[in-house]
PDB file of C-alpha atoms in Angstrom:
ATOM      1  CA  UNK A   1       0.000   0.000   0.000  1.00 89.00           C
ATOM      2  CA  UNK A   2       1.487   3.378  -0.929  1.00 94.00           C
ATOM      3  CA  UNK A   3       2.541   5.739   1.849  1.00 96.00           C
ATOM      4  CA  UNK A   4       0.018   8.317   0.669  1.00 97.00           C
ATOM      5  CA  UNK A   5      -2.838   5.804   1.002  1.00 96.00           C
ATOM      6  CA  UNK A   6      -1.689   4.741   4.468  1.00 96.00           C
ATOM      7  CA  UNK A   7      -1.547   8.387   5.570  1.00 97.00           C
ATOM      8  CA  UNK A   8      -5.020   9.096   4.225  1.00 97.00           C
ATOM      9  CA  UNK A   9      -6.479   5.948   5.839  1.00 97.00           C
ATOM     10  CA  UNK A  10      -4.945   6.782   9.239  1.00 97.00           C
ATOM     11  CA  UNK A  11      -5.541  10.531   9.069  1.00 98.00           C
ATOM     12  CA  UNK A  12      -1.813  11.279   9.323  1.00 98.00           C
ATOM     13  CA  UNK A  13       0.578  13.257   7.176  1.00 98.00           C
ATOM     14  CA  UNK A  14       2.725  11.415   4.658  1.00 98.00           C
ATOM     15  CA  UNK A  15       5.775  12.695   6.527  1.00 98.00           C
ATOM     16  CA  UNK A  16       4.574  11.135   9.789  1.00 98.00           C
ATOM     17  CA  UNK A  17       3.921   7.786   8.106  1.00 98.00           C
ATOM     18  CA  UNK A  18       7.399   7.860   6.516  1.00 97.00           C
ATOM     19  CA  UNK A  19       8.934   8.567   9.936  1.00 98.00           C
ATOM     20  CA  UNK A  20       7.009   5.676  11.523  1.00 97.00           C
ATOM     21  CA  UNK A  21       8.023   3.313   8.732  1.00 97.00           C
ATOM     22  CA  UNK A  22      11.678   4.363   9.122  1.00 97.00           C
ATOM     23  CA  UNK A  23      11.507   3.745  12.874  1.00 97.00           C
ATOM     24  CA  UNK A  24       9.974   0.325  12.257  1.00 96.00           C
ATOM     25  CA  UNK A  25      12.690  -0.555   9.724  1.00 98.00           C
ATOM     26  CA  UNK A  26      15.388   0.395  12.241  1.00 98.00           C
ATOM     27  CA  UNK A  27      13.771  -1.654  15.007  1.00 96.00           C
ATOM     28  CA  UNK A  28      13.547  -4.695  12.742  1.00 96.00           C
ATOM     29  CA  UNK A  29      16.972  -4.150  11.188  1.00 97.00           C
ATOM     30  CA  UNK A  30      15.600  -4.090   7.637  1.00 98.00           C
ATOM     31  CA  UNK A  31      15.848  -1.781   4.617  1.00 98.00           C
ATOM     32  CA  UNK A  32      12.506  -2.117   2.847  1.00 97.00           C
ATOM     33  CA  UNK A  33       8.886  -3.202   3.254  1.00 95.00           C
ATOM     34  CA  UNK A  34       9.465  -6.667   1.818  1.00 95.00           C
ATOM     35  CA  UNK A  35      12.202  -7.371   4.364  1.00 97.00           C
ATOM     36  CA  UNK A  36       9.947  -5.945   7.094  1.00 96.00           C
ATOM     37  CA  UNK A  37       7.120  -8.341   6.216  1.00 92.00           C
ATOM     38  CA  UNK A  38       9.434 -11.357   6.013  1.00 94.00           C
ATOM     39  CA  UNK A  39      11.040 -10.450   9.346  1.00 96.00           C
ATOM     40  CA  UNK A  40       7.620  -9.862  10.913  1.00 93.00           C
ATOM     41  CA  UNK A  41       6.497 -13.335   9.845  1.00 93.00           C
ATOM     42  CA  UNK A  42       9.710 -14.945  11.113  1.00 95.00           C
ATOM     43  CA  UNK A  43       9.324 -13.207  14.483  1.00 94.00           C
ATOM     44  CA  UNK A  44       5.682 -14.243  14.770  1.00 91.00           C
ATOM     45  CA  UNK A  45       4.463 -10.635  14.571  1.00 91.00           C
ATOM     46  CA  UNK A  46       2.532 -11.325  11.361  1.00 90.00           C
ATOM     47  CA  UNK A  47       0.742 -14.371  10.011  1.00 89.00           C
ATOM     48  CA  UNK A  48       1.440 -15.398   6.447  1.00 84.00           C
ATOM     49  CA  UNK A  49      -1.609 -15.048   4.209  1.00 79.00           C
ATOM     50  CA  UNK A  50      -3.029 -18.175   2.701  1.00 60.00           C
ATOM     51  CA  UNK A  51      -4.232 -18.177  -0.879  1.00 61.00           C
ATOM     52  CA  UNK A  52      -7.876 -18.927  -1.564  1.00 60.00           C
ATOM     53  CA  UNK A  53      -8.406 -22.615  -2.140  1.00 57.00           C
ATOM     54  CA  UNK A  54      -5.362 -23.629  -0.067  1.00 51.00           C
TER      55      UNK A  54
END
């Protein structure tokens, strides 16, 4: 989801969302959203999505 959409959905500025994402990346020790999701799954913070019909 684009930063702009996240900001709009949460009622925050794009700058604030970018700051939060940067803080999250630092805490997880990652450099992008893909790494953040993979790390979140590995740490048990996120559940992997299952495809329909699986």
